[in-house]
Amino acid sequence: MGEVFNLAYMDNKHILIHNATELITSFRHHTGFKHEFASWIIRKSAATLEKLYYGEYGGGGFKDFMFDSEGQAIVYPRLRDLYVRDSSDDKGEFTTDKSIVPFPVLQRLSVYSGCVFKDDTLFRGPNNALVSLDIGLHRGFVDIFRKYKVFSQGAYPSILHINAALDDRHSLTISADEFAEAAFGLVLPTTQSVTINGGIPFHRIVSIIPTCPHLENIQILHLARAMLNLLEILDIFKYFPHVTDFGCCFRGSGPELAAIQDKLIPSHLVMDPESLHVRSIFLDVLSSPEAQSCDAILLSGGLDTSIAAEAMLRLTANKETAQLRKAITVTVDPANERAWPTEKGGLFTQIPEDVDYGTRIAQKLGLEHHILRPTLDELLNGKMMELCVRVLRTFEGMELRNAVVIATALGHAKRIGCRRICTGDGADELFAGYSFMHGMDDAKLKESTEKMARTMRFCAFSLAKELGVEVWSPYLAPSIIEYAVSERGNTRLVKIGEFEGAMHGKLVLRKAFPEVVSAARKKAAIEYGSGSTVLGALAELLFTDDVFAVEAQDALLKYDVVVRSKEHLAYFRTFRRVVLEDKQMLTTMPPRYQDKAKGVCCPDCKFQLRENGATNYSAKILAASTALYLTGRMIYLLYFAPLSKIPGSWINKLTLLQIKFNAVLGRLGDKCEDDYYKYGDIYVTGPNAVTICDPADCRTVLGTHRFAKSEMYKLIVLIDDTMFTTRSAELTHVRRRQVGPAFTHGYVTAMEPTILECGIHSMRRKWDGMIDSSASNEAVVPYSQHFSLVSFDIIGALGYGQRFNSLKENSGKIVDW
């Protein structure tokens, strides 16, 4: 028969075949015979087969040659190459005994279209010899990989080549994300070449990197059906630094493709797993229909809009047909404001930076950049300010200085035909962009972020609705908010830290998108970046003190409004004109009360913030709940609390207010003495506080670490706990053992001469010298400064072993830096 048996050329010589089956080492199933007959030959040749190609043309599948007539699994002890195209309709129905290894020496496995097994039969055994895997991924295989951890670390130590394709025939139940995860999950430490044939989006490719620790060993990477553009192709070389041969479907023009040869590939971009995870989430959001339908962006040039614009366009298949084509930046040009009187450099203490960053981003992306340069007078008294005051119903300066810039940009977007505009709202609130959040610890940051996520509101949405356009921000997408408040994402380590030599908030965004123009730009509020912050300085020039005094008094008497500054007056003028003096506008407003007791009112404009209505069930429930809680709390503190049996004023058992009141008035010592005579050595001074008067009790408390300091000491912790601020018994015990010997009687006695010499003796010599050098034998002594310098000298002598001579030289300088 020879070594190779090709069924296509054997006709029907059954006897010859039967007598020669033991000699067959290679079998290829072509057309000409039914698969039942072919499978019979394969089963008879199980002991000698080394290569098997089955099912490509003749139909059939695994069940034809994996089981004998009694349903027992067949072992192929010499099979090295297995190529199967299973065309049967049996999916995931068969299992084999775990002790059976059907292909113990298999080197090359190629399997497509169907999997009759629901266990790991095909991937069982030592697998030491397998060097090549070609597989069509679908639901059955993905489930098997997950359940049996087929490609866990240490498996297939010799594998070199991986070819994973989305099995078109059986792919309806597997998502693109699952395919990407499974395909890259096949990559093992020894892999040299990988071919992945499926439409995997670029952001899924890079997001899967952290789960594949051995990707750096890939030399050849072919993403056969992944549509990538030029920037994404360049990024592949960043993410896979050892790839020498790369293939994909290119999405772009011929010149762009040619540019790859000439463009310098930046140095390898190191991106930690957390940043890659965040990048993946954002790219998912920015590839959504909501994002891709934006036709303009309010481009302040900050980090938030830089990420949105650059990432959104990167995900667009064809830049020529992209929806996002326009960018709008608002800036006050200082050159246009030279008519105003100058003082200490003029109105502008710094040049607005939005236009510079915005221009660089727009040029990089090829956006049609609209730079609006309104004058300060137009911002302060123009139509857009009226719109902001009317829609937002406020004359608060901080809000209006920012809102008028947004309104100006949205109004222009409306005029040039834009319908959906992208903004960067929400990034600062969710990712610690504000400087006041940078000093928070994890607990406070978590609390603050969660509160902002629940309550944050942005004027852009109200203004856009009034103008008849839509706004959208990627940072307000549910997946972004979910990550920002999660245990994983809501930490200082993720949100706050150093980036390119400076401390920043929104750290993970900067690290996830380090290639954007504004990655290292410091946070600047809209009013600073655009220049509208000088509206306050302009108002100071517009109103004289006499005009301000008259109009402020008129506002108080006529409208019960307190005008706090000249800028406040400028905004109140507009508020009075478009709200208070507009009868039609007033019909749309809630009631206004002169007496705030009649409702919950805004302290500035006195309009009601909450509708009381005939029956406000929420308010009543809240009031009842509060009263019930307070009553229960009082009963507990007076009769059931641990301190309830200790003598003391009943007021002190409920609150510390009495103690604080006497402390403010300077009568705390007298009050404590009165209470001592009234209640004895131990008495209550607060819900969780007692006062002790017996010296023996004081020694007991101060002489052991078992009594913790009050929570007040938390307020004075600057960086970490010290021996003076710690409330930890363990740390106190350690510190006492370390420094305790320095405070024994013998040690203090030994220090006394040094203290006297650096202290009172040194100060006496200093003062005597000042008097002797005076012609009138008199001298003015700066005793506060001298006592401080003496303290330095004593600390230096005792703690550092040398004297600073601070008092002698009249200098607090310790060392030259």
mmCIF file with all atom_site columns, N, CA and C in Angstrom, residues 558-618:
data_model
loop_
_atom_site.group_PDB
_atom_site.id
_atom_site.type_symbol
_atom_site.label_atom_id
_atom_site.label_alt_id
_atom_site.label_comp_id
_atom_site.label_asym_id
_atom_site.label_entity_id
_atom_site.label_seq_id
_atom_site.pdbx_PDB_ins_code
_atom_site.Cartn_x
_atom_site.Cartn_y
_atom_site.Cartn_z
_atom_site.occupancy
_atom_site.B_iso_or_equiv
_atom_site.pdbx_formal_charge
_atom_site.auth_seq_id
_atom_site.auth_comp_id
_atom_site.auth_asym_id
_atom_site.auth_atom_id
_atom_site.pdbx_PDB_model_num
ATOM 1   N N  . LYS A 1 558 ? -34.978 97.037 48.120 1.00 0.00 ? 558 LYS A N  1
ATOM 2   C CA . LYS A 1 558 ? -36.058 96.721 47.185 1.00 0.00 ? 558 LYS A CA 1
ATOM 3   C C  . LYS A 1 558 ? -36.224 95.215 46.965 1.00 0.00 ? 558 LYS A C  1
ATOM 4   N N  . TYR A 1 559 ? -35.102 94.483 46.952 1.00 0.00 ? 559 TYR A N  1
ATOM 5   C CA . TYR A 1 559 ? -35.180 93.058 46.583 1.00 0.00 ? 559 TYR A CA 1
ATOM 6   C C  . TYR A 1 559 ? -34.667 92.121 47.675 1.00 0.00 ? 559 TYR A C  1
ATOM 7   N N  . ASP A 1 560 ? -34.231 92.672 48.800 1.00 0.00 ? 560 ASP A N  1
ATOM 8   C CA . ASP A 1 560 ? -33.685 91.852 49.882 1.00 0.00 ? 560 ASP A CA 1
ATOM 9   C C  . ASP A 1 560 ? -32.490 91.030 49.400 1.00 0.00 ? 560 ASP A C  1
ATOM 10  N N  . VAL A 1 561 ? -31.648 91.653 48.592 1.00 0.00 ? 561 VAL A N  1
ATOM 11  C CA . VAL A 1 561 ? -30.464 90.992 48.042 1.00 0.00 ? 561 VAL A CA 1
ATOM 12  C C  . VAL A 1 561 ? -29.224 91.716 48.533 1.00 0.00 ? 561 VAL A C  1
ATOM 13  N N  . VAL A 1 562 ? -28.272 90.948 49.061 1.00 0.00 ? 562 VAL A N  1
ATOM 14  C CA . VAL A 1 562 ? -27.008 91.515 49.519 1.00 0.00 ? 562 VAL A CA 1
ATOM 15  C C  . VAL A 1 562 ? -26.002 91.420 48.373 1.00 0.00 ? 562 VAL A C  1
ATOM 16  N N  . VAL A 1 563 ? -25.576 92.576 47.850 1.00 0.00 ? 563 VAL A N  1
ATOM 17  C CA . VAL A 1 563 ? -24.575 92.619 46.778 1.00 0.00 ? 563 VAL A CA 1
ATOM 18  C C  . VAL A 1 563 ? -23.198 92.740 47.421 1.00 0.00 ? 563 VAL A C  1
ATOM 19  N N  . ARG A 1 564 ? -22.341 91.761 47.189 1.00 0.00 ? 564 ARG A N  1
ATOM 20  C CA . ARG A 1 564 ? -21.092 91.662 47.936 1.00 0.00 ? 564 ARG A CA 1
ATOM 21  C C  . ARG A 1 564 ? -19.915 92.396 47.289 1.00 0.00 ? 564 ARG A C  1
ATOM 22  N N  . SER A 1 565 ? -19.954 92.574 45.994 1.00 0.00 ? 565 SER A N  1
ATOM 23  C CA . SER A 1 565 ? -18.816 93.200 45.306 1.00 0.00 ? 565 SER A CA 1
ATOM 24  C C  . SER A 1 565 ? -19.307 93.893 44.046 1.00 0.00 ? 565 SER A C  1
ATOM 25  N N  . LYS A 1 566 ? -18.407 94.608 43.394 1.00 0.00 ? 566 LYS A N  1
ATOM 26  C CA . LYS A 1 566 ? -18.773 95.285 42.148 1.00 0.00 ? 566 LYS A CA 1
ATOM 27  C C  . LYS A 1 566 ? -19.040 94.277 41.040 1.00 0.00 ? 566 LYS A C  1
ATOM 28  N N  . GLU A 1 567 ? -18.305 93.181 41.020 1.00 0.00 ? 567 GLU A N  1
ATOM 29  C CA . GLU A 1 567 ? -18.601 92.140 40.026 1.00 0.00 ? 567 GLU A CA 1
ATOM 30  C C  . GLU A 1 567 ? -19.987 91.546 40.281 1.00 0.00 ? 567 GLU A C  1
ATOM 31  N N  . HIS A 1 568 ? -20.290 91.319 41.543 1.00 0.00 ? 568 HIS A N  1
ATOM 32  C CA . HIS A 1 568 ? -21.607 90.814 41.917 1.00 0.00 ? 568 HIS A CA 1
ATOM 33  C C  . HIS A 1 568 ? -22.698 91.772 41.455 1.00 0.00 ? 568 HIS A C  1
ATOM 34  N N  . LEU A 1 569 ? -22.433 93.066 41.561 1.00 0.00 ? 569 LEU A N  1
ATOM 35  C CA . LEU A 1 569 ? -23.392 94.075 41.119 1.00 0.00 ? 569 LEU A CA 1
ATOM 36  C C  . LEU A 1 569 ? -23.615 94.002 39.616 1.00 0.00 ? 569 LEU A C  1
ATOM 37  N N  . ALA A 1 570 ? -22.545 93.781 38.856 1.00 0.00 ? 570 ALA A N  1
ATOM 38  C CA . ALA A 1 570 ? -22.691 93.694 37.402 1.00 0.00 ? 570 ALA A CA 1
ATOM 39  C C  . ALA A 1 570 ? -23.619 92.545 37.024 1.00 0.00 ? 570 ALA A C  1
ATOM 40  N N  . TYR A 1 571 ? -23.446 91.396 37.667 1.00 0.00 ? 571 TYR A N  1
ATOM 41  C CA . TYR A 1 571 ? -24.304 90.259 37.366 1.00 0.00 ? 571 TYR A CA 1
ATOM 42  C C  . TYR A 1 571 ? -25.725 90.477 37.887 1.00 0.00 ? 571 TYR A C  1
ATOM 43  N N  . PHE A 1 572 ? -25.848 91.140 39.042 1.00 0.00 ? 572 PHE A N  1
ATOM 44  C CA . PHE A 1 572 ? -27.178 91.385 39.587 1.00 0.00 ? 572 PHE A CA 1
ATOM 45  C C  . PHE A 1 572 ? -27.972 92.323 38.685 1.00 0.00 ? 572 PHE A C  1
ATOM 46  N N  . ARG A 1 573 ? -27.303 93.280 38.063 1.00 0.00 ? 573 ARG A N  1
ATOM 47  C CA . ARG A 1 573 ? -27.999 94.154 37.113 1.00 0.00 ? 573 ARG A CA 1
ATOM 48  C C  . ARG A 1 573 ? -28.685 93.330 36.023 1.00 0.00 ? 573 ARG A C  1
ATOM 49  N N  . THR A 1 574 ? -27.941 92.372 35.483 1.00 0.00 ? 574 THR A N  1
ATOM 50  C CA . THR A 1 574 ? -28.516 91.517 34.438 1.00 0.00 ? 574 THR A CA 1
ATOM 51  C C  . THR A 1 574 ? -29.632 90.651 35.013 1.00 0.00 ? 574 THR A C  1
ATOM 52  N N  . PHE A 1 575 ? -29.449 90.109 36.201 1.00 0.00 ? 575 PHE A N  1
ATOM 53  C CA . PHE A 1 575 ? -30.463 89.271 36.843 1.00 0.00 ? 575 PHE A CA 1
ATOM 54  C C  . PHE A 1 575 ? -31.733 90.075 37.094 1.00 0.00 ? 575 PHE A C  1
ATOM 55  N N  . ARG A 1 576 ? -31.568 91.300 37.531 1.00 0.00 ? 576 ARG A N  1
ATOM 56  C CA . ARG A 1 576 ? -32.734 92.145 37.800 1.00 0.00 ? 576 ARG A CA 1
ATOM 57  C C  . ARG A 1 576 ? -33.502 92.412 36.510 1.00 0.00 ? 576 ARG A C  1
ATOM 58  N N  . ARG A 1 577 ? -32.763 92.665 35.418 1.00 0.00 ? 577 ARG A N  1
ATOM 59  C CA . ARG A 1 577 ? -33.414 92.994 34.151 1.00 0.00 ? 577 ARG A CA 1
ATOM 60  C C  . ARG A 1 577 ? -34.112 91.789 33.522 1.00 0.00 ? 577 ARG A C  1
ATOM 61  N N  . VAL A 1 578 ? -33.469 90.623 33.511 1.00 0.00 ? 578 VAL A N  1
ATOM 62  C CA . VAL A 1 578 ? -34.024 89.477 32.763 1.00 0.00 ? 578 VAL A CA 1
ATOM 63  C C  . VAL A 1 578 ? -34.859 88.557 33.635 1.00 0.00 ? 578 VAL A C  1
ATOM 64  N N  . VAL A 1 579 ? -34.831 88.754 34.960 1.00 0.00 ? 579 VAL A N  1
ATOM 65  C CA . VAL A 1 579 ? -35.605 87.874 35.841 1.00 0.00 ? 579 VAL A CA 1
ATOM 66  C C  . VAL A 1 579 ? -36.568 88.688 36.702 1.00 0.00 ? 579 VAL A C  1
ATOM 67  N N  . LEU A 1 580 ? -36.038 89.517 37.578 1.00 0.00 ? 580 LEU A N  1
ATOM 68  C CA . LEU A 1 580 ? -36.891 90.178 38.565 1.00 0.00 ? 580 LEU A CA 1
ATOM 69  C C  . LEU A 1 580 ? -37.854 91.176 37.932 1.00 0.00 ? 580 LEU A C  1
ATOM 70  N N  . GLU A 1 581 ? -37.477 91.815 36.827 1.00 0.00 ? 581 GLU A N  1
ATOM 71  C CA . GLU A 1 581 ? -38.339 92.831 36.211 1.00 0.00 ? 581 GLU A CA 1
ATOM 72  C C  . GLU A 1 581 ? -39.092 92.297 34.998 1.00 0.00 ? 581 GLU A C  1
ATOM 73  N N  . ASP A 1 582 ? -38.941 90.986 34.737 1.00 0.00 ? 582 ASP A N  1
ATOM 74  C CA . ASP A 1 582 ? -39.643 90.366 33.620 1.00 0.00 ? 582 ASP A CA 1
ATOM 75  C C  . ASP A 1 582 ? -40.818 89.567 34.177 1.00 0.00 ? 582 ASP A C  1
ATOM 76  N N  . LYS A 1 583 ? -42.044 90.100 34.028 1.00 0.00 ? 583 LYS A N  1
ATOM 77  C CA . LYS A 1 583 ? -43.219 89.463 34.619 1.00 0.00 ? 583 LYS A CA 1
ATOM 78  C C  . LYS A 1 583 ? -43.460 88.073 34.047 1.00 0.00 ? 583 LYS A C  1
ATOM 79  N N  . GLN A 1 584 ? -43.222 87.904 32.754 1.00 0.00 ? 584 GLN A N  1
ATOM 80  C CA . GLN A 1 584 ? -43.412 86.589 32.157 1.00 0.00 ? 584 GLN A CA 1
ATOM 81  C C  . GLN A 1 584 ? -42.404 85.584 32.722 1.00 0.00 ? 584 GLN A C  1
ATOM 82  N N  . MET A 1 585 ? -41.182 86.034 32.915 1.00 0.00 ? 585 MET A N  1
ATOM 83  C CA . MET A 1 585 ? -40.162 85.155 33.479 1.00 0.00 ? 585 MET A CA 1
ATOM 84  C C  . MET A 1 585 ? -40.514 84.758 34.904 1.00 0.00 ? 585 MET A C  1
ATOM 85  N N  . LEU A 1 586 ? -41.057 85.690 35.651 1.00 0.00 ? 586 LEU A N  1
ATOM 86  C CA . LEU A 1 586 ? -41.408 85.404 37.042 1.00 0.00 ? 586 LEU A CA 1
ATOM 87  C C  . LEU A 1 586 ? -42.481 84.344 37.164 1.00 0.00 ? 586 LEU A C  1
ATOM 88  N N  . THR A 1 587 ? -43.328 84.216 36.158 1.00 0.00 ? 587 THR A N  1
ATOM 89  C CA . THR A 1 587 ? -44.374 83.187 36.214 1.00 0.00 ? 587 THR A CA 1
ATOM 90  C C  . THR A 1 587 ? -43.795 81.784 36.124 1.00 0.00 ? 587 THR A C  1
ATOM 91  N N  . THR A 1 588 ? -42.574 81.665 35.595 1.00 0.00 ? 588 THR A N  1
ATOM 92  C CA . THR A 1 588 ? -41.939 80.353 35.490 1.00 0.00 ? 588 THR A CA 1
ATOM 93  C C  . THR A 1 588 ? -41.058 80.044 36.692 1.00 0.00 ? 588 THR A C  1
ATOM 94  N N  . MET A 1 589 ? -40.920 81.012 37.597 1.00 0.00 ? 589 MET A N  1
ATOM 95  C CA . MET A 1 589 ? -40.031 80.848 38.742 1.00 0.00 ? 589 MET A CA 1
ATOM 96  C C  . MET A 1 589 ? -40.804 80.353 39.951 1.00 0.00 ? 589 MET A C  1
ATOM 97  N N  . PRO A 1 590 ? -40.150 79.666 40.873 1.00 0.00 ? 590 PRO A N  1
ATOM 98  C CA . PRO A 1 590 ? -40.815 79.282 42.123 1.00 0.00 ? 590 PRO A CA 1
ATOM 99  C C  . PRO A 1 590 ? -41.097 80.520 42.969 1.00 0.00 ? 590 PRO A C  1
ATOM 100 N N  . PRO A 1 591 ? -41.878 80.386 44.020 1.00 0.00 ? 591 PRO A N  1
ATOM 101 C CA . PRO A 1 591 ? -42.201 81.549 44.862 1.00 0.00 ? 591 PRO A CA 1
ATOM 102 C C  . PRO A 1 591 ? -40.938 82.163 45.473 1.00 0.00 ? 591 PRO A C  1
ATOM 103 N N  . ARG A 1 592 ? -41.048 83.450 45.772 1.00 0.00 ? 592 ARG A N  1
ATOM 104 C CA . ARG A 1 592 ? -39.936 84.174 46.384 1.00 0.00 ? 592 ARG A CA 1
ATOM 105 C C  . ARG A 1 592 ? -40.392 84.706 47.741 1.00 0.00 ? 592 ARG A C  1
ATOM 106 N N  . TYR A 1 593 ? -39.584 84.491 48.742 1.00 0.00 ? 593 TYR A N  1
ATOM 107 C CA . TYR A 1 593 ? -39.994 84.858 50.089 1.00 0.00 ? 593 TYR A CA 1
ATOM 108 C C  . TYR A 1 593 ? -39.065 85.926 50.658 1.00 0.00 ? 593 TYR A C  1
ATOM 109 N N  . GLN A 1 594 ? -39.670 86.947 51.266 1.00 0.00 ? 594 GLN A N  1
ATOM 110 C CA . GLN A 1 594 ? -38.884 87.880 52.053 1.00 0.00 ? 594 GLN A CA 1
ATOM 111 C C  . GLN A 1 594 ? -38.481 87.217 53.372 1.00 0.00 ? 594 GLN A C  1
ATOM 112 N N  . ASP A 1 595 ? -39.400 86.407 53.892 1.00 0.00 ? 595 ASP A N  1
ATOM 113 C CA . ASP A 1 595 ? -39.149 85.706 55.146 1.00 0.00 ? 595 ASP A CA 1
ATOM 114 C C  . ASP A 1 595 ? -38.693 84.288 54.825 1.00 0.00 ? 595 ASP A C  1
ATOM 115 N N  . LYS A 1 596 ? -37.417 83.990 55.084 1.00 0.00 ? 596 LYS A N  1
ATOM 116 C CA . LYS A 1 596 ? -36.887 82.683 54.716 1.00 0.00 ? 596 LYS A CA 1
ATOM 117 C C  . LYS A 1 596 ? -37.514 81.557 55.524 1.00 0.00 ? 596 LYS A C  1
ATOM 118 N N  . ALA A 1 597 ? -38.170 81.892 56.646 1.00 0.00 ? 597 ALA A N  1
ATOM 119 C CA . ALA A 1 597 ? -38.789 80.854 57.457 1.00 0.00 ? 597 ALA A CA 1
ATOM 120 C C  . ALA A 1 597 ? -39.958 80.189 56.741 1.00 0.00 ? 597 ALA A C  1
ATOM 121 N N  . LYS A 1 598 ? -40.497 80.847 55.730 1.00 0.00 ? 598 LYS A N  1
ATOM 122 C CA . LYS A 1 598 ? -41.656 80.291 55.010 1.00 0.00 ? 598 LYS A CA 1
ATOM 123 C C  . LYS A 1 598 ? -41.253 79.216 54.002 1.00 0.00 ? 598 LYS A C  1
ATOM 124 N N  . GLY A 1 599 ? -39.979 79.050 53.760 1.00 0.00 ? 599 GLY A N  1
ATOM 125 C CA . GLY A 1 599 ? -39.540 78.043 52.799 1.00 0.00 ? 599 GLY A CA 1
ATOM 126 C C  . GLY A 1 599 ? -38.032 77.968 52.771 1.00 0.00 ? 599 GLY A C  1
ATOM 127 N N  . VAL A 1 600 ? -37.518 76.956 52.064 1.00 0.00 ? 600 VAL A N  1
ATOM 128 C CA . VAL A 1 600 ? -36.074 76.817 51.894 1.00 0.00 ? 600 VAL A CA 1
ATOM 129 C C  . VAL A 1 600 ? -35.675 77.686 50.717 1.00 0.00 ? 600 VAL A C  1
ATOM 130 N N  . CYS A 1 601 ? -34.982 78.771 50.986 1.00 0.00 ? 601 CYS A N  1
ATOM 131 C CA . CYS A 1 601 ? -34.710 79.777 49.957 1.00 0.00 ? 601 CYS A CA 1
ATOM 132 C C  . CYS A 1 601 ? -33.223 79.896 49.685 1.00 0.00 ? 601 CYS A C  1
ATOM 133 N N  . CYS A 1 602 ? -32.929 80.378 48.492 1.00 0.00 ? 602 CYS A N  1
ATOM 134 C CA . CYS A 1 602 ? -31.553 80.724 48.144 1.00 0.00 ? 602 CYS A CA 1
ATOM 135 C C  . CYS A 1 602 ? -31.152 81.941 48.969 1.00 0.00 ? 602 CYS A C  1
ATOM 136 N N  . PRO A 1 603 ? -30.004 81.907 49.631 1.00 0.00 ? 603 PRO A N  1
ATOM 137 C CA . PRO A 1 603 ? -29.619 83.055 50.467 1.00 0.00 ? 603 PRO A CA 1
ATOM 138 C C  . PRO A 1 603 ? -29.324 84.308 49.662 1.00 0.00 ? 603 PRO A C  1
ATOM 139 N N  . ASP A 1 604 ? -29.060 84.156 48.354 1.00 0.00 ? 604 ASP A N  1
ATOM 140 C CA . ASP A 1 604 ? -28.757 85.330 47.535 1.00 0.00 ? 604 ASP A CA 1
ATOM 141 C C  . ASP A 1 604 ? -30.018 85.939 46.934 1.00 0.00 ? 604 ASP A C  1
ATOM 142 N N  . CYS A 1 605 ? -30.750 85.152 46.143 1.00 0.00 ? 605 CYS A N  1
ATOM 143 C CA . CYS A 1 605 ? -31.874 85.721 45.387 1.00 0.00 ? 605 CYS A CA 1
ATOM 144 C C  . CYS A 1 605 ? -33.208 85.560 46.096 1.00 0.00 ? 605 CYS A C  1
ATOM 145 N N  . LYS A 1 606 ? -33.266 84.736 47.153 1.00 0.00 ? 606 LYS A N  1
ATOM 146 C CA . LYS A 1 606 ? -34.465 84.516 47.969 1.00 0.00 ? 606 LYS A CA 1
ATOM 147 C C  . LYS A 1 606 ? -35.565 83.738 47.244 1.00 0.00 ? 606 LYS A C  1
ATOM 148 N N  . PHE A 1 607 ? -35.268 83.163 46.086 1.00 0.00 ? 607 PHE A N  1
ATOM 149 C CA . PHE A 1 607 ? -36.243 82.279 45.453 1.00 0.00 ? 607 PHE A CA 1
ATOM 150 C C  . PHE A 1 607 ? -36.215 80.925 46.155 1.00 0.00 ? 607 PHE A C  1
ATOM 151 N N  . GLN A 1 608 ? -37.394 80.326 46.214 1.00 0.00 ? 608 GLN A N  1
ATOM 152 C CA . GLN A 1 608 ? -37.522 79.053 46.910 1.00 0.00 ? 608 GLN A CA 1
ATOM 153 C C  . GLN A 1 608 ? -36.769 77.964 46.135 1.00 0.00 ? 608 GLN A C  1
ATOM 154 N N  . LEU A 1 609 ? -35.972 77.185 46.865 1.00 0.00 ? 609 LEU A N  1
ATOM 155 C CA . LEU A 1 609 ? -35.207 76.113 46.239 1.00 0.00 ? 609 LEU A CA 1
ATOM 156 C C  . LEU A 1 609 ? -35.990 74.813 46.196 1.00 0.00 ? 609 LEU A C  1
ATOM 157 N N  . ARG A 1 610 ? -36.989 74.678 47.073 1.00 0.00 ? 610 ARG A N  1
ATOM 158 C CA . ARG A 1 610 ? -37.770 73.456 47.119 1.00 0.00 ? 610 ARG A CA 1
ATOM 159 C C  . ARG A 1 610 ? -39.239 73.815 47.229 1.00 0.00 ? 610 ARG A C  1
ATOM 160 N N  . GLU A 1 611 ? -40.049 73.180 46.412 1.00 0.00 ? 611 GLU A N  1
ATOM 161 C CA . GLU A 1 611 ? -41.488 73.424 46.476 1.00 0.00 ? 611 GLU A CA 1
ATOM 162 C C  . GLU A 1 611 ? -42.051 72.786 47.736 1.00 0.00 ? 611 GLU A C  1
ATOM 163 N N  . ASN A 1 612 ? -42.631 73.638 48.626 1.00 0.00 ? 612 ASN A N  1
ATOM 164 C CA . ASN A 1 612 ? -43.242 73.072 49.823 1.00 0.00 ? 612 ASN A CA 1
ATOM 165 C C  . ASN A 1 612 ? -44.539 72.337 49.493 1.00 0.00 ? 612 ASN A C  1
ATOM 166 N N  . GLY A 1 613 ? -45.397 72.953 48.702 1.00 0.00 ? 613 GLY A N  1
ATOM 167 C CA . GLY A 1 613 ? -46.638 72.316 48.292 1.00 0.00 ? 613 GLY A CA 1
ATOM 168 C C  . GLY A 1 613 ? -47.603 72.154 49.455 1.00 0.00 ? 613 GLY A C  1
ATOM 169 N N  . ALA A 1 614 ? -48.767 71.569 49.153 1.00 0.00 ? 614 ALA A N  1
ATOM 170 C CA . ALA A 1 614 ? -49.772 71.352 50.181 1.00 0.00 ? 614 ALA A CA 1
ATOM 171 C C  . ALA A 1 614 ? -49.310 70.307 51.178 1.00 0.00 ? 614 ALA A C  1
ATOM 172 N N  . THR A 1 615 ? -48.659 69.256 50.682 1.00 0.00 ? 615 THR A N  1
ATOM 173 C CA . THR A 1 615 ? -48.182 68.182 51.531 1.00 0.00 ? 615 THR A CA 1
ATOM 174 C C  . THR A 1 615 ? -46.821 67.753 51.037 1.00 0.00 ? 615 THR A C  1
ATOM 175 N N  . ASN A 1 616 ? -45.796 68.053 51.787 1.00 0.00 ? 616 ASN A N  1
ATOM 176 C CA . ASN A 1 616 ? -44.443 67.652 51.415 1.00 0.00 ? 616 ASN A CA 1
ATOM 177 C C  . ASN A 1 616 ? -44.082 66.421 52.245 1.00 0.00 ? 616 ASN A C  1
ATOM 178 N N  . TYR A 1 617 ? -44.407 65.247 51.694 1.00 0.00 ? 617 TYR A N  1
ATOM 179 C CA . TYR A 1 617 ? -44.219 64.014 52.451 1.00 0.00 ? 617 TYR A CA 1
ATOM 180 C C  . TYR A 1 617 ? -42.741 63.755 52.740 1.00 0.00 ? 617 TYR A C  1
ATOM 181 N N  . SER A 1 618 ? -41.878 64.078 51.794 1.00 0.00 ? 618 SER A N  1
ATOM 182 C CA . SER A 1 618 ? -40.449 63.836 52.008 1.00 0.00 ? 618 SER A CA 1
ATOM 183 C C  . SER A 1 618 ? -39.938 64.645 53.187 1.00 0.00 ? 618 SER A C  1
#
